[in-house]
Coordinates of C-alpha atoms and ligand atoms in Angstrom, one line a residue:
M1 CA -59.9 -53.9 83.3
I2 CA -60.1 -57.3 82.1
V3 CA -63.9 -58.7 81.8
D4 CA -63.6 -62.1 80.6
L5 CA -67.1 -63.5 79.9
R6 CA -66.0 -65.9 77.5
S7 CA -66.8 -69.1 79.8
D8 CA -67.5 -70.0 83.4
T9 CA -64.8 -72.3 83.4
I10 CA -62.0 -69.9 83.4
T11 CA -62.4 -69.1 87.1
K12 CA -59.3 -69.4 89.2
P13 CA -59.2 -70.8 92.7
T14 CA -59.6 -68.3 95.6
K15 CA -56.8 -67.8 98.4
E16 CA -59.2 -69.5 100.8
M17 CA -60.1 -72.2 98.3
L18 CA -56.3 -72.7 97.6
A19 CA -55.9 -72.8 101.6
A20 CA -58.5 -75.6 101.8
M21 CA -56.7 -77.4 99.5
A22 CA -53.6 -77.1 100.9
S23 CA -54.8 -78.3 104.3
A24 CA -56.8 -81.5 102.7
E25 CA -56.6 -84.8 104.5
V26 CA -55.6 -87.3 101.8
G27 CA -54.9 -90.9 100.8
D28 CA -54.2 -93.2 98.1
D29 CA -57.9 -93.0 96.3
V30 CA -57.2 -95.9 94.2
F31 CA -57.1 -98.1 97.6
G32 CA -60.2 -96.0 98.2
E33 CA -58.2 -94.3 101.5
D34 CA -58.5 -90.9 100.4
P35 CA -60.6 -89.4 103.3
T36 CA -61.4 -86.2 101.3
V37 CA -62.4 -87.8 98.3
N38 CA -64.5 -90.2 100.1
L39 CA -66.1 -87.5 102.1
L40 CA -67.1 -85.5 98.6
E41 CA -68.4 -88.6 96.8
R42 CA -70.6 -89.5 100.0
R43 CA -72.0 -86.0 100.4
M44 CA -72.9 -85.8 96.5
A45 CA -74.9 -89.2 97.0
E46 CA -76.5 -88.3 99.9
L47 CA -77.5 -84.8 98.6
F48 CA -79.1 -86.1 95.3
H49 CA -80.5 -89.4 97.3
Q50 CA -78.3 -91.8 95.4
E51 CA -76.1 -94.9 96.8
A52 CA -72.7 -93.9 95.7
G53 CA -70.4 -91.3 94.1
L54 CA -67.5 -91.1 92.0
F55 CA -64.8 -88.5 91.8
C56 CA -63.8 -87.8 88.3
A57 CA -61.0 -85.7 86.3
S58 CA -63.8 -84.1 84.2
G59 CA -67.3 -83.7 83.7
T60 CA -66.6 -85.3 80.4
M61 CA -65.4 -88.2 82.0
A62 CA -68.3 -88.4 84.1
N63 CA -70.8 -88.3 81.4
Q64 CA -68.9 -90.9 79.4
L65 CA -68.3 -93.5 82.5
A66 CA -71.9 -93.1 82.6
I67 CA -72.5 -93.9 79.2
K68 CA -70.0 -97.1 79.1
A69 CA -71.5 -98.4 82.7
Q70 CA -75.0 -98.3 81.5
T71 CA -74.8 -99.5 77.4
Q72 CA -73.5 -102.4 75.7
P73 CA -71.8 -101.9 72.1
M74 CA -74.5 -101.7 69.2
D75 CA -76.9 -100.0 71.7
E76 CA -78.0 -96.5 70.9
I77 CA -78.6 -93.5 73.1
I78 CA -81.5 -90.7 73.0
A79 CA -80.2 -87.2 73.5
H80 CA -80.6 -83.6 72.2
E81 CA -79.3 -82.6 69.0
L82 CA -77.5 -79.8 70.8
C83 CA -76.4 -81.4 73.9
H84 CA -72.7 -81.6 75.4
I85 CA -72.2 -85.2 74.9
Y86 CA -73.1 -85.0 70.9
Y87 CA -71.4 -81.6 70.5
Y88 CA -68.2 -81.5 72.6
E89 CA -67.1 -84.7 73.7
T90 CA -65.3 -85.7 70.6
A91 CA -67.6 -88.4 69.9
G92 CA -66.5 -90.4 72.7
Y93 CA -70.0 -92.3 73.1
A94 CA -69.0 -93.8 69.9
Y95 CA -65.4 -94.5 70.8
N96 CA -65.7 -95.5 74.2
S97 CA -68.8 -97.4 74.2
G98 CA -69.5 -98.5 70.7
V99 CA -73.0 -96.9 70.7
S100 CA -74.4 -94.8 68.3
I101 CA -76.9 -91.6 69.3
K102 CA -80.3 -90.4 68.0
L103 CA -81.1 -86.8 68.5
C104 CA -84.1 -85.0 69.3
N105 CA -84.5 -81.5 68.4
G106 CA -86.9 -80.2 71.2
K107 CA -87.1 -76.6 71.8
D108 CA -84.5 -74.8 74.1
G109 CA -82.4 -77.5 74.3
L110 CA -84.9 -79.5 76.3
I111 CA -86.6 -83.1 75.6
S112 CA -89.8 -84.2 76.2
P113 CA -91.6 -87.6 77.2
E114 CA -92.8 -87.6 73.6
D115 CA -89.2 -86.7 72.2
I116 CA -88.3 -90.5 73.7
L117 CA -91.3 -92.1 72.9
A118 CA -90.6 -91.3 69.2
N119 CA -87.0 -92.2 69.1
I120 CA -87.1 -95.5 70.8
Q121 CA -86.0 -97.9 68.5
P122 CA -88.2 -101.3 67.4
D123 CA -87.0 -104.7 68.7
Y124 CA -85.8 -105.7 65.2
D125 CA -82.1 -107.6 65.0
W126 CA -81.1 -105.1 62.6
L127 CA -81.7 -102.0 64.7
P128 CA -79.3 -100.6 67.6
K129 CA -80.9 -101.2 70.9
T130 CA -81.9 -98.1 72.7
S131 CA -80.8 -98.3 76.1
L132 CA -80.0 -94.6 77.5
V133 CA -81.5 -91.3 77.7
T134 CA -79.4 -88.5 78.2
I135 CA -80.7 -84.7 79.2
E136 CA -79.1 -81.7 80.1
N137 CA -80.1 -79.3 82.7
T138 CA -79.0 -76.4 82.5
H139 CA -78.6 -76.7 78.8
N140 CA -75.2 -75.2 77.5
K141 CA -75.7 -74.6 74.1
A142 CA -79.4 -73.6 74.2
G143 CA -78.2 -70.6 76.7
G144 CA -78.5 -72.2 80.0
T145 CA -82.1 -73.2 79.8
C146 CA -83.3 -75.2 82.7
Y147 CA -86.1 -77.9 83.0
Y148 CA -89.5 -78.0 84.9
L149 CA -89.5 -80.5 87.7
S150 CA -92.6 -81.8 86.4
T151 CA -90.9 -82.5 83.1
M152 CA -87.9 -84.4 84.8
Q153 CA -90.6 -86.5 86.5
A154 CA -92.3 -87.3 83.2
I155 CA -89.1 -88.3 81.5
S156 CA -88.0 -90.5 84.3
K157 CA -91.5 -92.4 84.1
T158 CA -91.4 -92.8 80.6
C159 CA -87.7 -94.0 80.9
K160 CA -88.8 -96.6 83.5
D161 CA -91.9 -97.7 81.6
N162 CA -89.7 -98.6 78.8
S163 CA -86.8 -99.9 80.6
L164 CA -84.3 -97.1 79.5
K165 CA -81.6 -96.3 81.7
L166 CA -81.6 -92.4 82.7
H167 CA -78.5 -90.3 82.7
L168 CA -78.5 -86.2 83.9
D169 CA -75.7 -84.1 82.5
G170 CA -75.5 -82.0 85.4
A171 CA -72.5 -79.8 84.6
R172 CA -74.5 -76.8 85.3
I173 CA -77.2 -78.4 88.0
W174 CA -76.4 -75.7 90.8
N175 CA -77.4 -73.3 88.2
A176 CA -80.5 -75.0 87.3
M177 CA -81.2 -75.4 91.1
V178 CA -80.5 -71.8 92.1
A179 CA -82.8 -70.7 89.2
K180 CA -85.7 -73.2 89.4
K181 CA -85.4 -73.7 93.4
Y182 CA -86.1 -77.2 93.1
Q183 CA -84.4 -79.4 95.9
P184 CA -81.9 -81.9 95.4
E185 CA -84.1 -84.7 96.9
D186 CA -86.8 -83.9 94.6
F187 CA -85.2 -84.8 91.3
G188 CA -81.9 -86.9 92.5
S189 CA -83.8 -90.1 92.4
L190 CA -85.2 -89.8 89.2
F191 CA -82.0 -90.5 87.3
D192 CA -80.1 -93.7 87.2
T193 CA -76.8 -91.3 87.1
I194 CA -76.1 -87.5 87.5
S195 CA -72.7 -86.1 86.6
I196 CA -72.2 -82.9 88.7
C197 CA -69.6 -80.5 87.8
F198 CA -67.4 -78.0 90.2
T199 CA -65.5 -76.2 87.6
K200 CA -67.9 -73.9 86.0
G201 CA -69.7 -71.4 88.4
M202 CA -68.5 -73.2 91.5
G203 CA -65.2 -71.9 90.9
A204 CA -63.0 -75.7 91.4
P205 CA -59.9 -75.8 89.6
V206 CA -60.9 -79.6 88.5
G207 CA -63.4 -81.9 89.3
S208 CA -66.7 -83.6 88.8
V209 CA -68.6 -86.5 90.4
L210 CA -70.8 -89.2 89.2
V211 CA -73.7 -90.5 91.3
G212 CA -75.8 -93.4 90.8
D213 CA -76.7 -96.9 92.4
A214 CA -74.3 -99.0 94.1
V215 CA -73.5 -101.4 91.5
T216 CA -73.3 -98.9 88.5
I217 CA -70.9 -96.5 90.3
K218 CA -68.5 -99.7 91.2
K219 CA -68.6 -100.4 87.2
A220 CA -68.0 -96.9 86.7
R221 CA -64.9 -97.1 88.9
R222 CA -63.4 -99.8 87.2
I223 CA -64.0 -98.2 83.7
R224 CA -62.5 -95.1 85.4
K225 CA -59.2 -97.1 86.0
A226 CA -59.3 -98.3 82.3
F227 CA -59.7 -94.8 81.2
G228 CA -56.4 -93.7 83.2
G229 CA -58.5 -91.8 85.6
G230 CA -57.6 -93.4 89.1
M231 CA -55.8 -90.7 91.0
R232 CA -53.8 -90.9 93.9
Q233 CA -54.0 -88.0 96.4
A234 CA -57.1 -86.4 94.6
G235 CA -58.2 -85.2 98.0
I236 CA -56.3 -82.0 97.4
L237 CA -58.7 -81.5 94.2
A238 CA -61.6 -82.8 96.0
A239 CA -61.3 -80.4 98.9
A240 CA -61.7 -77.4 96.5
C241 CA -65.1 -79.0 95.4
L242 CA -66.2 -79.1 99.0
Y243 CA -65.0 -75.7 99.7
S244 CA -67.3 -74.3 96.5
M245 CA -70.0 -76.3 98.1
D246 CA -69.7 -74.5 101.3
H247 CA -68.9 -71.0 99.9
H248 CA -69.9 -70.5 96.4
Y249 CA -73.0 -72.0 95.7
E250 CA -74.6 -69.2 97.5
L251 CA -73.4 -66.9 95.1
L252 CA -74.6 -68.1 91.8
Q253 CA -77.8 -66.4 92.5
K254 CA -75.4 -63.1 92.0
D255 CA -74.3 -64.4 88.4
H256 CA -77.7 -64.9 87.4
Q257 CA -78.8 -61.4 88.5
R258 CA -75.5 -60.1 86.4
A259 CA -76.2 -62.2 83.4
Q260 CA -79.9 -60.2 83.4
A261 CA -78.1 -56.8 84.2
L262 CA -75.8 -57.7 81.0
G263 CA -78.8 -58.6 79.2
S264 CA -80.6 -55.3 79.7
I265 CA -77.5 -53.2 78.5
F266 CA -77.3 -55.4 75.5
E267 CA -80.9 -54.7 74.6
Q268 CA -79.9 -51.1 74.2
Q269 CA -77.2 -51.4 71.7
H270 CA -78.3 -50.3 68.2
W271 CA -75.8 -53.2 66.5
I272 CA -77.4 -55.9 68.8
A273 CA -80.6 -57.2 67.0
S274 CA -82.2 -59.3 70.1
V275 CA -80.9 -61.1 73.2
S276 CA -82.1 -64.2 73.7
P277 CA -84.4 -65.0 77.2
I278 CA -81.8 -65.6 80.2
S279 CA -82.6 -68.3 82.2
T280 CA -79.4 -68.5 84.4
N281 CA -75.9 -67.3 83.8
I282 CA -75.6 -67.3 80.1
V283 CA -76.2 -64.5 77.6
I284 CA -76.7 -65.0 74.1
F285 CA -77.4 -62.3 71.7
H286 CA -77.7 -61.8 68.0
I287 CA -75.9 -59.0 66.1
V288 CA -77.6 -57.1 63.4
D289 CA -77.2 -58.3 59.8
G290 CA -74.1 -56.9 57.8
L291 CA -72.1 -56.7 60.7
S292 CA -69.5 -59.3 61.2
P293 CA -69.1 -61.0 64.8
Q294 CA -65.4 -61.2 64.3
K295 CA -65.2 -57.6 64.1
V296 CA -67.5 -56.9 67.3
L297 CA -65.1 -59.6 69.3
E298 CA -62.1 -57.7 68.0
K299 CA -63.6 -54.3 69.1
L300 CA -64.6 -55.4 72.4
S301 CA -61.1 -57.2 73.0
E302 CA -59.3 -53.9 72.3
I303 CA -61.2 -52.4 75.4
G304 CA -60.6 -55.6 77.3
I305 CA -64.3 -57.1 77.0
K306 CA -64.0 -61.0 76.0
M307 CA -66.7 -63.0 74.8
I308 CA -66.7 -66.1 72.2
Q309 CA -68.9 -66.4 68.9
F310 CA -71.5 -68.8 69.3
G311 CA -73.2 -69.2 66.2
P312 CA -73.2 -67.3 62.5
Q313 CA -74.6 -64.0 64.2
T314 CA -74.6 -64.7 67.4
I315 CA -72.0 -64.1 70.6
R316 CA -72.1 -65.5 74.0
C317 CA -71.0 -64.2 77.5
V318 CA -70.9 -66.2 80.7
T319 CA -71.0 -64.7 84.2
H320 CA -69.4 -66.4 86.8
L321 CA -67.4 -66.1 90.2
D322 CA -64.9 -63.9 89.1
I323 CA -66.9 -61.3 87.6
T324 CA -68.0 -58.6 89.8
D325 CA -70.9 -55.6 89.7
E326 CA -67.7 -53.6 88.6
H327 CA -66.8 -55.4 85.5
I328 CA -70.9 -55.1 84.8
H329 CA -70.5 -51.4 85.3
Y330 CA -67.4 -51.3 83.1
V331 CA -69.1 -53.0 80.1
E332 CA -72.0 -50.9 80.6
E333 CA -70.0 -47.7 80.2
K334 CA -67.8 -48.8 77.6
L335 CA -70.6 -49.9 75.4
K336 CA -71.8 -46.5 75.1
N337 CA -68.9 -45.5 72.8
L338 CA -68.1 -48.6 71.0
P339 CA -67.4 -47.4 67.3
L340 CA -69.5 -50.1 65.5
Ligands
PLP401 C1 -68.7 -78.3 80.5 C2 -69.7 -79.0 80.4 C3 -69.3 -80.7 80.6 C4 -68.2 -81.2 81.1 O1 -67.2 -80.4 80.5 P1 -65.6 -80.9 81.2 O2 -64.8 -79.5 80.4 O3 -65.1 -82.1 80.7 O4 -65.7 -80.6 82.7 C5 -70.6 -81.6 80.3 N1 -71.6 -81.1 80.0 C6 -72.0 -79.7 80.0 C7 -73.4 -79.4 79.4 C8 -70.7 -78.7 79.9 O5 -71.5 -77.4 79.8

Protein backbone atom coordinates (compact mmCIF):
# COMPACT_ATOMS: atom_id res chain seq x y z
CA MET A 1 0.00 0.00 0.00
CA ILE A 2 1.19 3.54 -0.74
CA VAL A 3 0.02 6.30 1.60
CA ASP A 4 1.00 9.58 0.00
CA LEU A 5 0.64 12.34 2.57
CA ARG A 6 3.10 14.79 0.99
CA SER A 7 0.48 17.24 -0.23
CA ASP A 8 -3.20 17.67 -1.04
CA THR A 9 -2.16 18.63 -4.58
CA ILE A 10 -1.37 15.03 -5.55
CA THR A 11 -5.00 13.90 -5.93
CA LYS A 12 -6.05 12.41 -9.26
CA PRO A 13 -9.45 13.09 -10.85
CA THR A 14 -12.03 10.39 -10.14
CA LYS A 15 -13.86 8.52 -12.90
CA GLU A 16 -16.98 10.56 -12.18
CA MET A 17 -15.04 13.82 -12.36
CA LEU A 18 -13.50 12.76 -15.68
CA ALA A 19 -16.98 11.93 -16.98
CA ALA A 20 -18.18 15.41 -15.99
CA MET A 21 -15.18 16.90 -17.81
CA ALA A 22 -15.78 14.79 -20.92
CA SER A 23 -19.39 15.89 -21.19
CA ALA A 24 -18.76 19.61 -20.49
CA GLU A 25 -20.24 22.12 -22.88
CA VAL A 26 -17.36 24.22 -24.19
CA GLY A 27 -16.57 27.24 -26.37
CA ASP A 28 -13.75 29.71 -26.92
CA ASP A 29 -13.18 31.35 -23.54
CA VAL A 30 -10.98 34.14 -24.94
CA PHE A 31 -14.15 35.17 -26.81
CA GLY A 32 -16.07 34.74 -23.52
CA GLU A 33 -18.01 31.88 -25.13
CA ASP A 34 -17.30 28.93 -22.88
CA PRO A 35 -20.55 28.29 -20.99
CA THR A 36 -18.93 26.05 -18.38
CA VAL A 37 -16.20 28.58 -17.55
CA ASN A 38 -18.82 31.34 -17.43
CA LEU A 39 -20.93 29.25 -15.08
CA LEU A 40 -18.02 28.58 -12.72
CA GLU A 41 -16.98 32.25 -12.69
CA ARG A 42 -20.55 33.38 -12.01
CA ARG A 43 -21.12 30.76 -9.37
CA MET A 44 -17.96 31.73 -7.46
CA ALA A 45 -18.74 35.46 -7.70
CA GLU A 46 -22.26 34.90 -6.35
CA LEU A 47 -21.10 32.54 -3.62
CA PHE A 48 -18.61 35.08 -2.25
CA HIS A 49 -20.83 38.13 -2.83
CA GLN A 50 -18.55 39.62 -5.47
CA GLU A 51 -19.42 41.03 -8.89
CA ALA A 52 -17.29 38.90 -11.18
CA GLY A 53 -14.96 35.91 -11.44
CA LEU A 54 -12.01 34.90 -13.61
CA PHE A 55 -10.90 31.34 -14.28
CA CYS A 56 -7.13 30.90 -13.86
CA ALA A 57 -4.64 28.16 -14.61
CA SER A 58 -3.30 28.10 -11.05
CA GLY A 59 -3.59 29.64 -7.64
CA THR A 60 -0.29 31.39 -8.22
CA MET A 61 -1.68 33.00 -11.36
CA ALA A 62 -4.80 34.16 -9.48
CA ASN A 63 -2.65 35.72 -6.72
CA GLN A 64 -0.31 37.35 -9.23
CA LEU A 65 -3.23 38.83 -11.19
CA ALA A 66 -4.71 40.19 -7.96
CA ILE A 67 -1.43 41.93 -7.11
CA LYS A 68 -0.87 43.27 -10.62
CA ALA A 69 -4.45 44.55 -10.96
CA GLN A 70 -4.40 46.35 -7.60
CA THR A 71 -0.94 47.90 -7.40
CA GLN A 72 1.37 50.18 -9.38
CA PRO A 73 5.14 49.69 -9.75
CA MET A 74 6.97 51.20 -6.74
CA ASP A 75 4.09 50.23 -4.44
CA GLU A 76 4.46 47.89 -1.48
CA ILE A 77 2.25 45.07 -0.28
CA ILE A 78 1.86 43.87 3.32
CA ALA A 79 1.83 40.13 3.97
CA HIS A 80 2.85 37.53 6.54
CA GLU A 81 6.49 36.41 6.42
CA LEU A 82 5.46 32.76 5.88
CA CYS A 83 2.91 33.44 3.16
CA HIS A 84 2.72 31.59 -0.15
CA ILE A 85 2.97 34.83 -2.14
CA TYR A 86 6.37 35.49 -0.56
CA TYR A 87 7.67 31.94 -0.19
CA TYR A 88 6.48 29.92 -3.15
CA GLU A 89 5.73 32.26 -6.04
CA THR A 90 9.29 32.89 -7.29
CA ALA A 91 9.26 36.58 -6.26
CA GLY A 92 6.49 37.03 -8.83
CA TYR A 93 5.19 40.11 -6.99
CA ALA A 94 8.48 41.88 -7.80
CA TYR A 95 8.89 40.43 -11.28
CA ASN A 96 5.33 40.89 -12.51
CA SER A 97 4.18 43.95 -10.61
CA GLY A 98 7.38 45.82 -9.64
CA VAL A 99 6.33 46.04 -6.00
CA SER A 100 8.15 45.35 -2.76
CA ILE A 101 6.77 43.33 0.14
CA LYS A 102 6.64 44.23 3.83
CA LEU A 103 6.50 41.12 5.97
CA CYS A 104 4.71 40.79 9.33
CA ASN A 105 5.41 37.96 11.76
CA GLY A 106 2.08 37.35 13.51
CA LYS A 107 1.55 34.08 15.39
CA ASP A 108 0.39 31.02 13.40
CA GLY A 109 0.74 32.75 10.03
CA LEU A 110 -2.06 35.16 10.88
CA ILE A 111 -1.79 38.94 10.79
CA SER A 112 -3.73 41.46 12.86
CA PRO A 113 -5.02 44.98 12.20
CA GLU A 114 -2.15 46.21 14.43
CA ASP A 115 0.40 44.46 12.20
CA ILE A 116 -1.06 46.28 9.21
CA LEU A 117 -1.07 49.67 10.92
CA ALA A 118 2.53 49.19 12.05
CA ASN A 119 3.66 48.43 8.49
CA ILE A 120 1.95 51.10 6.42
CA GLN A 121 4.62 53.34 4.90
CA PRO A 122 4.43 57.07 5.71
CA ASP A 123 3.76 59.31 2.71
CA TYR A 124 7.28 60.38 1.70
CA ASP A 125 8.57 60.60 -1.86
CA TRP A 126 11.47 58.27 -1.06
CA LEU A 127 9.38 55.44 0.34
CA PRO A 128 7.34 52.78 -1.45
CA LYS A 129 3.60 53.38 -1.28
CA THR A 130 1.61 50.78 0.64
CA SER A 131 -1.39 49.84 -1.47
CA LEU A 132 -2.37 46.21 -0.87
CA VAL A 133 -2.64 43.78 2.05
CA THR A 134 -2.79 40.02 1.45
CA ILE A 135 -3.82 37.39 3.96
CA GLU A 136 -3.88 33.61 3.64
CA ASN A 137 -6.72 31.42 4.96
CA THR A 138 -6.04 28.63 5.75
CA HIS A 139 -2.38 29.37 6.21
CA ASN A 140 -0.28 26.76 4.45
CA LYS A 141 3.18 27.07 5.94
CA ALA A 142 1.87 27.73 9.44
CA GLY A 143 0.08 24.37 9.30
CA GLY A 144 -3.45 25.01 8.01
CA THR A 145 -4.40 27.64 10.59
CA CYS A 146 -7.59 29.71 10.13
CA TYR A 147 -8.70 33.26 10.86
CA TYR A 148 -11.60 34.09 13.15
CA LEU A 149 -14.35 35.85 11.20
CA SER A 150 -14.03 38.80 13.60
CA THR A 151 -10.32 39.19 12.77
CA MET A 152 -11.05 39.24 9.04
CA GLN A 153 -13.73 41.88 9.69
CA ALA A 154 -11.29 44.01 11.68
CA ILE A 155 -8.59 43.64 9.01
CA SER A 156 -11.08 44.67 6.33
CA LYS A 157 -12.06 47.76 8.30
CA THR A 158 -8.42 48.73 8.87
CA CYS A 159 -7.72 48.43 5.14
CA LYS A 160 -10.78 50.52 4.20
CA ASP A 161 -9.89 53.19 6.77
CA ASN A 162 -6.41 53.44 5.27
CA SER A 163 -7.39 53.18 1.59
CA LEU A 164 -5.64 49.84 1.16
CA LYS A 165 -6.91 47.03 -1.05
CA LEU A 166 -7.30 43.63 0.61
CA HIS A 167 -6.67 40.29 -1.10
CA LEU A 168 -7.41 36.86 0.33
CA ASP A 169 -5.22 33.97 -0.80
CA GLY A 170 -7.92 31.35 -0.43
CA ALA A 171 -6.10 28.37 -1.89
CA ARG A 172 -7.59 26.38 1.02
CA ILE A 173 -10.53 28.63 1.81
CA TRP A 174 -12.82 25.57 1.57
CA ASN A 175 -10.96 23.95 4.47
CA ALA A 176 -11.25 27.15 6.50
CA MET A 177 -14.98 27.35 5.80
CA VAL A 178 -15.49 23.79 6.98
CA ALA A 179 -13.32 24.19 10.08
CA LYS A 180 -14.57 27.59 11.20
CA LYS A 181 -18.13 27.18 9.93
CA TYR A 182 -18.27 30.66 8.46
CA GLN A 183 -20.59 31.18 5.54
CA PRO A 184 -19.10 32.61 2.33
CA GLU A 185 -21.53 35.54 2.39
CA ASP A 186 -20.22 36.51 5.85
CA PHE A 187 -16.68 37.14 4.71
CA GLY A 188 -16.68 37.27 0.89
CA SER A 189 -17.42 40.97 0.62
CA LEU A 190 -14.79 41.85 3.26
CA PHE A 191 -12.17 41.45 0.52
CA ASP A 192 -11.48 43.33 -2.70
CA THR A 193 -10.31 40.10 -4.32
CA ILE A 194 -10.20 36.41 -3.37
CA SER A 195 -8.28 33.61 -5.08
CA ILE A 196 -10.04 30.28 -4.76
CA CYS A 197 -8.41 26.97 -5.62
CA PHE A 198 -9.85 23.62 -6.70
CA THR A 199 -6.68 21.55 -6.94
CA LYS A 200 -6.03 20.95 -3.25
CA GLY A 201 -8.56 19.14 -1.07
CA MET A 202 -11.23 19.63 -3.73
CA GLY A 203 -9.39 17.23 -6.03
CA ALA A 204 -9.64 18.96 -9.44
CA PRO A 205 -6.63 18.56 -11.75
CA VAL A 206 -6.39 22.26 -12.72
CA GLY A 207 -8.17 25.46 -11.83
CA SER A 208 -8.49 28.52 -9.65
CA VAL A 209 -10.89 31.44 -9.75
CA LEU A 210 -10.19 35.06 -8.85
CA VAL A 211 -13.28 36.99 -7.72
CA GLY A 212 -13.66 40.73 -7.20
CA ASP A 213 -15.51 43.78 -8.45
CA ALA A 214 -16.26 44.02 -12.17
CA VAL A 215 -13.63 46.68 -12.92
CA THR A 216 -10.81 44.82 -11.16
CA ILE A 217 -11.73 41.51 -12.77
CA LYS A 218 -11.89 43.10 -16.24
CA LYS A 219 -8.41 44.46 -15.65
CA ALA A 220 -7.24 41.05 -14.38
CA ARG A 221 -8.68 39.43 -17.52
CA ARG A 222 -6.49 41.64 -19.72
CA ILE A 223 -3.44 40.90 -17.56
CA ARG A 224 -4.21 37.18 -17.70
CA LYS A 225 -4.01 37.39 -21.51
CA ALA A 226 -0.69 39.24 -21.28
CA PHE A 227 0.62 36.50 -18.96
CA GLY A 228 -0.34 33.91 -21.58
CA GLY A 229 -3.20 32.60 -19.49
CA GLY A 230 -6.08 33.08 -21.91
CA MET A 231 -7.36 29.57 -22.54
CA ARG A 232 -9.76 28.37 -25.24
CA GLN A 233 -12.07 25.39 -24.49
CA ALA A 234 -11.25 25.64 -20.80
CA GLY A 235 -14.73 24.41 -19.86
CA ILE A 236 -13.27 20.90 -19.71
CA LEU A 237 -11.25 22.09 -16.70
CA ALA A 238 -13.96 24.29 -15.21
CA ALA A 239 -16.27 21.26 -15.26
CA ALA A 240 -13.91 19.49 -12.87
CA CYS A 241 -14.06 22.48 -10.51
CA LEU A 242 -17.86 22.57 -10.64
CA TYR A 243 -17.94 18.83 -10.02
CA SER A 244 -15.68 19.24 -6.98
CA MET A 245 -18.04 21.89 -5.56
CA ASP A 246 -20.99 19.54 -5.83
CA HIS A 247 -19.33 16.34 -4.68
CA HIS A 248 -16.09 16.93 -2.82
CA TYR A 249 -16.69 19.96 -0.64
CA GLU A 250 -18.72 17.90 1.81
CA LEU A 251 -15.85 15.40 2.15
CA LEU A 252 -13.37 17.94 3.55
CA GLN A 253 -14.70 17.35 7.05
CA LYS A 254 -13.45 13.77 6.71
CA ASP A 255 -9.99 14.99 5.74
CA HIS A 256 -9.93 17.07 8.92
CA GLN A 257 -11.00 14.10 11.05
CA ARG A 258 -8.30 11.94 9.49
CA ALA A 259 -5.72 14.66 10.18
CA GLN A 260 -6.75 14.56 13.86
CA ALA A 261 -6.46 10.76 13.82
CA LEU A 262 -2.94 11.01 12.40
CA GLY A 263 -2.09 13.55 15.09
CA SER A 264 -3.16 11.10 17.82
CA ILE A 265 -1.08 8.33 16.24
CA PHE A 266 1.98 10.60 16.07
CA GLU A 267 1.54 11.65 19.72
CA GLN A 268 2.30 8.04 20.70
CA GLN A 269 5.62 7.71 18.85
CA HIS A 270 8.76 7.85 20.97
CA TRP A 271 10.70 9.48 18.12
CA ILE A 272 8.24 12.35 17.78
CA ALA A 273 8.84 15.19 20.25
CA SER A 274 5.57 17.04 19.62
CA VAL A 275 2.71 17.50 17.20
CA SER A 276 1.59 21.04 16.34
CA PRO A 277 -2.08 21.86 16.96
CA ILE A 278 -4.14 20.65 13.98
CA SER A 279 -6.73 23.10 12.61
CA THR A 280 -7.63 21.54 9.27
CA ASN A 281 -5.98 18.94 7.00
CA ILE A 282 -2.31 19.72 7.66
CA VAL A 283 -0.33 17.88 10.34
CA ILE A 284 3.13 19.09 11.34
CA PHE A 285 5.25 17.19 13.83
CA HIS A 286 8.66 17.72 15.35
CA ILE A 287 11.07 14.83 15.67
CA VAL A 288 13.34 14.34 18.66
CA ASP A 289 16.81 15.93 18.70
CA GLY A 290 19.56 13.79 17.24
CA LEU A 291 17.29 12.02 14.76
CA SER A 292 17.62 13.15 11.16
CA PRO A 293 14.43 13.94 9.24
CA GLN A 294 15.96 12.42 6.10
CA LYS A 295 16.38 9.12 7.93
CA VAL A 296 12.78 9.21 9.17
CA LEU A 297 11.45 9.96 5.70
CA GLU A 298 13.57 7.15 4.25
CA LYS A 299 12.28 4.60 6.78
CA LEU A 300 8.71 5.72 6.18
CA SER A 301 9.17 5.57 2.44
CA GLU A 302 10.41 1.97 2.68
CA ILE A 303 7.00 0.98 4.05
CA GLY A 304 5.07 3.05 1.51
CA ILE A 305 4.36 6.12 3.67
CA LYS A 306 5.31 9.40 2.06
CA MET A 307 5.65 12.72 3.90
CA ILE A 308 7.84 15.77 3.39
CA GLN A 309 10.39 17.65 5.45
CA PHE A 310 9.03 21.03 6.46
CA GLY A 311 11.81 22.52 8.60
CA PRO A 312 15.09 21.49 10.28
CA GLN A 313 13.34 19.03 12.67
CA THR A 314 9.81 19.07 11.31
CA ILE A 315 7.85 16.85 8.94
CA ARG A 316 4.52 17.62 7.30
CA CYS A 317 1.59 15.40 6.29
CA VAL A 318 -1.56 16.49 4.51
CA THR A 319 -4.80 14.53 4.25
CA HIS A 320 -6.79 14.76 1.03
CA LEU A 321 -9.39 13.16 -1.19
CA ASP A 322 -7.24 10.11 -1.99
CA ILE A 323 -6.56 9.26 1.67
CA THR A 324 -9.00 6.80 3.23
CA ASP A 325 -9.59 5.38 6.72
CA GLU A 326 -7.70 2.26 5.58
CA HIS A 327 -4.66 4.42 4.87
CA ILE A 328 -4.79 5.92 8.35
CA HIS A 329 -5.13 2.45 9.87
CA TYR A 330 -2.14 1.29 7.81
CA VAL A 331 -0.05 4.17 9.17
CA GLU A 332 -1.09 3.31 12.72
CA GLU A 333 -0.14 -0.36 12.33
CA LYS A 334 3.13 0.26 10.49
CA LEU A 335 4.39 2.88 12.94
CA LYS A 336 4.14 0.34 15.77
CA ASN A 337 7.22 -1.44 14.41
CA LEU A 338 9.11 1.38 12.75
CA PRO A 339 12.82 0.72 13.45
CA LEU A 340 13.84 4.15 14.65
C1 LIG B 1 -1.15 25.94 -3.26
C2 LIG B 1 -1.27 27.34 -2.86
C3 LIG B 1 -1.40 28.37 -3.82
C4 LIG B 1 -1.43 28.17 -5.30
O1 LIG B 1 -0.63 27.23 -5.78
P1 LIG B 1 -0.68 26.70 -7.27
O2 LIG B 1 0.15 25.50 -7.16
O3 LIG B 1 -0.12 27.78 -8.11
O4 LIG B 1 -2.10 26.43 -7.64
C5 LIG B 1 -1.52 29.66 -3.34
N1 LIG B 1 -1.56 29.93 -2.05
C6 LIG B 1 -1.48 28.97 -1.11
C7 LIG B 1 -1.58 29.34 0.33
C8 LIG B 1 -1.31 27.64 -1.48
O5 LIG B 1 -1.21 26.70 -0.53
